[in-house]
Amino acid sequence: MLSPLAFCAVVVQLIALLCHVRGGVYTNPVLPRDFPDPVVMQASNGLFYAYGTQSAGCHIQVAMSSDLVTWAWKGEALPHKPKWALNSTNFWAPDVQQHGDTFYMYFASAQDSKTHEGGGFCVGLATATSPLGPFEDVGDSVVCGVDFSVIDPKSIDAGGKTYLYWGSNSKPLMVQELSPDRKTLAPGTTARAVMYPTSEKYQRLIEGSWIEAVNGTYYLFFSGDNCCGATAEYAVMVARSSSPVGPFETMQNATGAPSSVMLQLSSSFIAPGHNSMIVDKQGKHWMFYHAIPVGNFKKNIYDRYLLMDEVQWKSGWPYINKGEPSAGPITAPVV
């Protein structure tokens, strides 16, 4: 016969196991370290991988999880700089997808030579045979622009074509078709604006495109205005279209809502934004994004931690919680 103490221990273990099977619970942040501009993907091995902008001495960071809740930071994913950005210290906003046995990572960096169009940032491509890397640059950049107008890449496959989105620096968010090998822009195609900045709060500078296809509708999630530092003011907005290249109608224009913002600051987290998304085994959408804990912000610590929240749907539009990051224990994804 078990002692009361041993019996309690068994019950605790059973509850923990049951919670894990049913998804468990978690509290934000899911990765309490500087991990900006996160993209999360599931590899064919069943594990989840998160990639983030430069930090902790890495060009591009990578972390790994089996349940989307507990993350192990794995360090550098892009150990070697591309030949066109050997002097750059900026490696931003990776987007990673698996196609066959190859992992494709688009990222942004400042070019050295200034000989490419615009002389500013470019989007590059690196590939690997493992989701942990090492990712190696394929050669030349994919697209370049003025200042940092060509950053925050996002690629999708839709209708038998592959598209690349990019944009910031108070310029429009852009999209253009990629060639079948995913390494260059498709010949004979042109870039097309899918969303313009406005004078409204959070939309004076827009960036961080994420496209999520749901039941034949393409949802464009984007963030603005100021991601970082002591003046950070950032939020996630949403628009939708029947086509991956638009035209996109914002939630504000479609519904008459005061704005298109679906996620903004709370009493616990400052400047949430630059999201990606995962669908769990129950078909629920989960948004991953960065935000600055208020306690850190008050101490002038501006590290952007990795957070996760469920995206729910109403009348064809996504929403999160109370429109702000969750702060207490909530039910986790079922993976």
PDB file of C-alpha atoms in Angstrom, residues 141-311:
ATOM      1  CA  SER A 141      20.974  37.472 -53.366  1.00  0.00           C
ATOM      2  CA  VAL A 142      17.371  37.000 -54.486  1.00  0.00           C
ATOM      3  CA  VAL A 143      16.160  40.606 -54.448  1.00  0.00           C
ATOM      4  CA  CYS A 144      17.586  43.936 -53.209  1.00  0.00           C
ATOM      5  CA  GLY A 145      16.289  47.431 -52.560  1.00  0.00           C
ATOM      6  CA  VAL A 146      16.810  50.883 -51.103  1.00  0.00           C
ATOM      7  CA  ASP A 147      17.829  51.125 -47.421  1.00  0.00           C
ATOM      8  CA  PHE A 148      15.906  48.406 -45.570  1.00  0.00           C
ATOM      9  CA  SER A 149      12.870  48.269 -47.849  1.00  0.00           C
ATOM     10  CA  VAL A 150      13.701  44.668 -48.836  1.00  0.00           C
ATOM     11  CA  ILE A 151      13.615  42.735 -45.555  1.00  0.00           C
ATOM     12  CA  ASP A 152      11.376  40.253 -43.721  1.00  0.00           C
ATOM     13  CA  PRO A 153      10.992  37.599 -46.436  1.00  0.00           C
ATOM     14  CA  LYS A 154       8.122  35.108 -46.496  1.00  0.00           C
ATOM     15  CA  SER A 155       7.658  32.401 -49.129  1.00  0.00           C
ATOM     16  CA  ILE A 156       4.578  30.346 -49.902  1.00  0.00           C
ATOM     17  CA  ASP A 157       3.451  27.775 -52.463  1.00  0.00           C
ATOM     18  CA  ALA A 158       0.019  28.420 -53.948  1.00  0.00           C
ATOM     19  CA  GLY A 159      -1.673  27.357 -57.157  1.00  0.00           C
ATOM     20  CA  GLY A 160       1.405  25.565 -58.459  1.00  0.00           C
ATOM     21  CA  LYS A 161       3.594  28.649 -58.025  1.00  0.00           C
ATOM     22  CA  THR A 162       5.985  29.889 -55.363  1.00  0.00           C
ATOM     23  CA  TYR A 163       5.817  33.481 -54.139  1.00  0.00           C
ATOM     24  CA  LEU A 164       8.154  35.646 -52.106  1.00  0.00           C
ATOM     25  CA  TYR A 165       6.895  38.536 -49.943  1.00  0.00           C
ATOM     26  CA  TRP A 166       9.059  41.266 -48.430  1.00  0.00           C
ATOM     27  CA  GLY A 167       8.898  44.853 -47.224  1.00  0.00           C
ATOM     28  CA  SER A 168       9.509  47.603 -44.661  1.00  0.00           C
ATOM     29  CA  ASN A 169      11.082  51.085 -44.392  1.00  0.00           C
ATOM     30  CA  SER A 170       7.687  52.795 -44.763  1.00  0.00           C
ATOM     31  CA  LYS A 171       7.349  51.254 -48.225  1.00  0.00           C
ATOM     32  CA  PRO A 172       4.597  48.845 -49.364  1.00  0.00           C
ATOM     33  CA  LEU A 173       4.695  45.125 -48.662  1.00  0.00           C
ATOM     34  CA  MET A 174       5.588  43.424 -51.936  1.00  0.00           C
ATOM     35  CA  VAL A 175       5.172  40.011 -53.575  1.00  0.00           C
ATOM     36  CA  GLN A 176       6.704  38.418 -56.640  1.00  0.00           C
ATOM     37  CA  GLU A 177       6.756  34.945 -58.121  1.00  0.00           C
ATOM     38  CA  LEU A 178       9.890  32.843 -57.654  1.00  0.00           C
ATOM     39  CA  SER A 179      11.450  30.521 -60.213  1.00  0.00           C
ATOM     40  CA  PRO A 180      10.855  26.759 -59.758  1.00  0.00           C
ATOM     41  CA  ASP A 181      14.243  26.302 -58.075  1.00  0.00           C
ATOM     42  CA  ARG A 182      13.260  28.964 -55.492  1.00  0.00           C
ATOM     43  CA  LYS A 183      16.622  30.712 -55.943  1.00  0.00           C
ATOM     44  CA  THR A 184      15.680  33.646 -58.178  1.00  0.00           C
ATOM     45  CA  LEU A 185      12.695  35.779 -59.082  1.00  0.00           C
ATOM     46  CA  ALA A 186      10.756  34.251 -61.960  1.00  0.00           C
ATOM     47  CA  PRO A 187      11.745  35.765 -65.324  1.00  0.00           C
ATOM     48  CA  GLY A 188       9.062  37.910 -66.895  1.00  0.00           C
ATOM     49  CA  THR A 189       7.346  38.654 -63.572  1.00  0.00           C
ATOM     50  CA  THR A 190       7.232  41.913 -61.648  1.00  0.00           C
ATOM     51  CA  ALA A 191       6.896  42.816 -57.992  1.00  0.00           C
ATOM     52  CA  ARG A 192       3.407  43.808 -56.858  1.00  0.00           C
ATOM     53  CA  ALA A 193       2.362  45.819 -53.800  1.00  0.00           C
ATOM     54  CA  VAL A 194      -0.047  43.972 -51.511  1.00  0.00           C
ATOM     55  CA  MET A 195      -0.301  46.426 -48.598  1.00  0.00           C
ATOM     56  CA  TYR A 196       0.555  50.103 -48.204  1.00  0.00           C
ATOM     57  CA  PRO A 197       1.543  51.973 -45.033  1.00  0.00           C
ATOM     58  CA  THR A 198      -0.922  54.581 -43.798  1.00  0.00           C
ATOM     59  CA  SER A 199      -0.939  57.429 -41.299  1.00  0.00           C
ATOM     60  CA  GLU A 200      -2.774  55.310 -38.699  1.00  0.00           C
ATOM     61  CA  LYS A 201      -1.153  54.064 -35.505  1.00  0.00           C
ATOM     62  CA  TYR A 202       0.970  50.942 -36.077  1.00  0.00           C
ATOM     63  CA  GLN A 203       0.710  51.287 -39.869  1.00  0.00           C
ATOM     64  CA  ARG A 204       3.149  54.094 -40.660  1.00  0.00           C
ATOM     65  CA  LEU A 205       5.829  51.450 -41.173  1.00  0.00           C
ATOM     66  CA  ILE A 206       4.676  47.916 -41.954  1.00  0.00           C
ATOM     67  CA  GLU A 207       6.702  44.725 -42.205  1.00  0.00           C
ATOM     68  CA  GLY A 208       6.831  41.054 -41.210  1.00  0.00           C
ATOM     69  CA  SER A 209       4.477  39.566 -43.815  1.00  0.00           C
ATOM     70  CA  TRP A 210       2.966  36.192 -42.975  1.00  0.00           C
ATOM     71  CA  ILE A 211       0.477  34.482 -45.309  1.00  0.00           C
ATOM     72  CA  GLU A 212      -1.877  31.831 -43.955  1.00  0.00           C
ATOM     73  CA  ALA A 213      -4.260  30.023 -46.298  1.00  0.00           C
ATOM     74  CA  VAL A 214      -7.522  28.988 -44.602  1.00  0.00           C
ATOM     75  CA  ASN A 215     -10.386  27.439 -46.561  1.00  0.00           C
ATOM     76  CA  GLY A 216      -9.393  29.122 -49.805  1.00  0.00           C
ATOM     77  CA  THR A 217      -8.788  32.542 -48.255  1.00  0.00           C
ATOM     78  CA  TYR A 218      -5.330  34.050 -47.923  1.00  0.00           C
ATOM     79  CA  TYR A 219      -4.792  35.992 -44.706  1.00  0.00           C
ATOM     80  CA  LEU A 220      -1.990  38.531 -44.682  1.00  0.00           C
ATOM     81  CA  PHE A 221      -0.652  39.209 -41.194  1.00  0.00           C
ATOM     82  CA  PHE A 222       1.739  42.137 -40.892  1.00  0.00           C
ATOM     83  CA  SER A 223       3.301  44.231 -38.118  1.00  0.00           C
ATOM     84  CA  GLY A 224       4.226  47.867 -37.435  1.00  0.00           C
ATOM     85  CA  ASP A 225       5.444  50.524 -36.537  1.00  0.00           C
ATOM     86  CA  ASN A 226       8.533  50.267 -34.334  1.00  0.00           C
ATOM     87  CA  CYS A 227       9.669  46.829 -33.247  1.00  0.00           C
ATOM     88  CA  CYS A 228      12.474  47.637 -30.927  1.00  0.00           C
ATOM     89  CA  GLY A 229      14.146  49.534 -28.137  1.00  0.00           C
ATOM     90  CA  ALA A 230      12.988  52.234 -25.743  1.00  0.00           C
ATOM     91  CA  THR A 231      10.395  53.614 -28.184  1.00  0.00           C
ATOM     92  CA  ALA A 232       8.979  50.238 -29.251  1.00  0.00           C
ATOM     93  CA  GLU A 233       5.375  50.472 -30.424  1.00  0.00           C
ATOM     94  CA  TYR A 234       4.350  47.392 -32.349  1.00  0.00           C
ATOM     95  CA  ALA A 235       1.268  45.339 -33.156  1.00  0.00           C
ATOM     96  CA  VAL A 236      -0.066  42.691 -35.557  1.00  0.00           C
ATOM     97  CA  MET A 237      -2.695  43.571 -38.169  1.00  0.00           C
ATOM     98  CA  VAL A 238      -4.569  41.436 -40.685  1.00  0.00           C
ATOM     99  CA  ALA A 239      -6.068  41.594 -44.159  1.00  0.00           C
ATOM    100  CA  ARG A 240      -7.453  38.917 -46.485  1.00  0.00           C
ATOM    101  CA  SER A 241      -7.855  38.039 -50.153  1.00  0.00           C
ATOM    102  CA  SER A 242      -9.036  35.235 -52.409  1.00  0.00           C
ATOM    103  CA  SER A 243      -5.636  35.347 -54.149  1.00  0.00           C
ATOM    104  CA  PRO A 244      -2.106  35.113 -52.741  1.00  0.00           C
ATOM    105  CA  VAL A 245      -1.168  38.259 -54.686  1.00  0.00           C
ATOM    106  CA  GLY A 246      -4.200  40.281 -53.634  1.00  0.00           C
ATOM    107  CA  PRO A 247      -5.889  42.630 -53.636  1.00  0.00           C
ATOM    108  CA  PHE A 248      -6.056  42.361 -49.865  1.00  0.00           C
ATOM    109  CA  GLU A 249      -8.831  43.978 -47.864  1.00  0.00           C
ATOM    110  CA  THR A 250      -7.984  44.976 -44.310  1.00  0.00           C
ATOM    111  CA  MET A 251     -10.153  43.891 -41.410  1.00  0.00           C
ATOM    112  CA  GLN A 252     -10.940  47.553 -40.733  1.00  0.00           C
ATOM    113  CA  ASN A 253     -12.235  48.183 -44.252  1.00  0.00           C
ATOM    114  CA  ALA A 254     -14.141  44.911 -44.437  1.00  0.00           C
ATOM    115  CA  THR A 255     -15.862  45.038 -41.056  1.00  0.00           C
ATOM    116  CA  GLY A 256     -15.914  48.679 -40.024  1.00  0.00           C
ATOM    117  CA  ALA A 257     -13.768  47.882 -36.993  1.00  0.00           C
ATOM    118  CA  PRO A 258     -11.810  50.799 -35.496  1.00  0.00           C
ATOM    119  CA  SER A 259      -8.587  49.293 -36.853  1.00  0.00           C
ATOM    120  CA  SER A 260      -7.139  46.112 -38.342  1.00  0.00           C
ATOM    121  CA  VAL A 261      -5.109  45.399 -35.198  1.00  0.00           C
ATOM    122  CA  MET A 262      -5.594  41.906 -33.774  1.00  0.00           C
ATOM    123  CA  LEU A 263      -2.703  41.854 -31.273  1.00  0.00           C
ATOM    124  CA  GLN A 264      -1.150  44.714 -29.332  1.00  0.00           C
ATOM    125  CA  LEU A 265       0.489  45.558 -26.012  1.00  0.00           C
ATOM    126  CA  SER A 266      -0.827  44.460 -22.622  1.00  0.00           C
ATOM    127  CA  SER A 267       0.054  45.110 -19.001  1.00  0.00           C
ATOM    128  CA  SER A 268       2.527  42.205 -19.236  1.00  0.00           C
ATOM    129  CA  PHE A 269       4.128  42.525 -22.675  1.00  0.00           C
ATOM    130  CA  ILE A 270       5.210  45.444 -24.849  1.00  0.00           C
ATOM    131  CA  ALA A 271       5.367  45.574 -28.661  1.00  0.00           C
ATOM    132  CA  PRO A 272       4.107  42.123 -29.717  1.00  0.00           C
ATOM    133  CA  GLY A 273       4.547  41.302 -33.362  1.00  0.00           C
ATOM    134  CA  HIS A 274       6.327  39.783 -36.351  1.00  0.00           C
ATOM    135  CA  ASN A 275       4.408  36.546 -36.268  1.00  0.00           C
ATOM    136  CA  SER A 276       4.405  33.103 -37.818  1.00  0.00           C
ATOM    137  CA  MET A 277       1.821  30.346 -37.452  1.00  0.00           C
ATOM    138  CA  ILE A 278       1.467  26.596 -36.856  1.00  0.00           C
ATOM    139  CA  VAL A 279      -1.636  24.370 -37.086  1.00  0.00           C
ATOM    140  CA  ASP A 280      -1.868  21.633 -34.433  1.00  0.00           C
ATOM    141  CA  LYS A 281      -3.426  18.163 -34.687  1.00  0.00           C
ATOM    142  CA  GLN A 282      -6.837  19.532 -33.709  1.00  0.00           C
ATOM    143  CA  GLY A 283      -6.733  22.032 -36.565  1.00  0.00           C
ATOM    144  CA  LYS A 284      -6.174  24.970 -34.229  1.00  0.00           C
ATOM    145  CA  HIS A 285      -3.954  27.831 -35.372  1.00  0.00           C
ATOM    146  CA  TRP A 286      -1.188  29.024 -33.059  1.00  0.00           C
ATOM    147  CA  MET A 287       0.610  32.309 -33.533  1.00  0.00           C
ATOM    148  CA  PHE A 288       4.252  32.705 -32.575  1.00  0.00           C
ATOM    149  CA  TYR A 289       5.616  36.217 -32.170  1.00  0.00           C
ATOM    150  CA  HIS A 290       8.065  38.260 -30.174  1.00  0.00           C
ATOM    151  CA  ALA A 291       7.346  40.729 -27.375  1.00  0.00           C
ATOM    152  CA  ILE A 292       9.198  42.553 -24.607  1.00  0.00           C
ATOM    153  CA  PRO A 293       8.207  41.678 -21.006  1.00  0.00           C
ATOM    154  CA  VAL A 294       7.044  44.825 -19.208  1.00  0.00           C
ATOM    155  CA  GLY A 295       9.284  44.106 -16.225  1.00  0.00           C
ATOM    156  CA  ASN A 296      12.322  44.030 -18.500  1.00  0.00           C
ATOM    157  CA  PHE A 297      11.190  47.111 -20.401  1.00  0.00           C
ATOM    158  CA  LYS A 298      11.058  49.110 -17.185  1.00  0.00           C
ATOM    159  CA  LYS A 299      14.680  48.109 -16.546  1.00  0.00           C
ATOM    160  CA  ASN A 300      15.712  49.235 -20.050  1.00  0.00           C
ATOM    161  CA  ILE A 301      16.135  45.631 -21.191  1.00  0.00           C
ATOM    162  CA  TYR A 302      14.623  45.308 -24.642  1.00  0.00           C
ATOM    163  CA  ASP A 303      15.162  41.633 -25.477  1.00  0.00           C
ATOM    164  CA  ARG A 304      12.267  40.268 -27.497  1.00  0.00           C
ATOM    165  CA  TYR A 305      11.074  36.926 -26.123  1.00  0.00           C
ATOM    166  CA  LEU A 306       9.210  34.173 -27.997  1.00  0.00           C
ATOM    167  CA  LEU A 307       5.482  33.972 -27.209  1.00  0.00           C
ATOM    168  CA  MET A 308       2.649  31.747 -28.436  1.00  0.00           C
ATOM    169  CA  ASP A 309      -1.126  32.216 -28.465  1.00  0.00           C
ATOM    170  CA  GLU A 310      -4.091  30.474 -30.050  1.00  0.00           C
ATOM    171  CA  VAL A 311      -5.732  32.160 -33.001  1.00  0.00           C
TER     172      VAL A 311
END
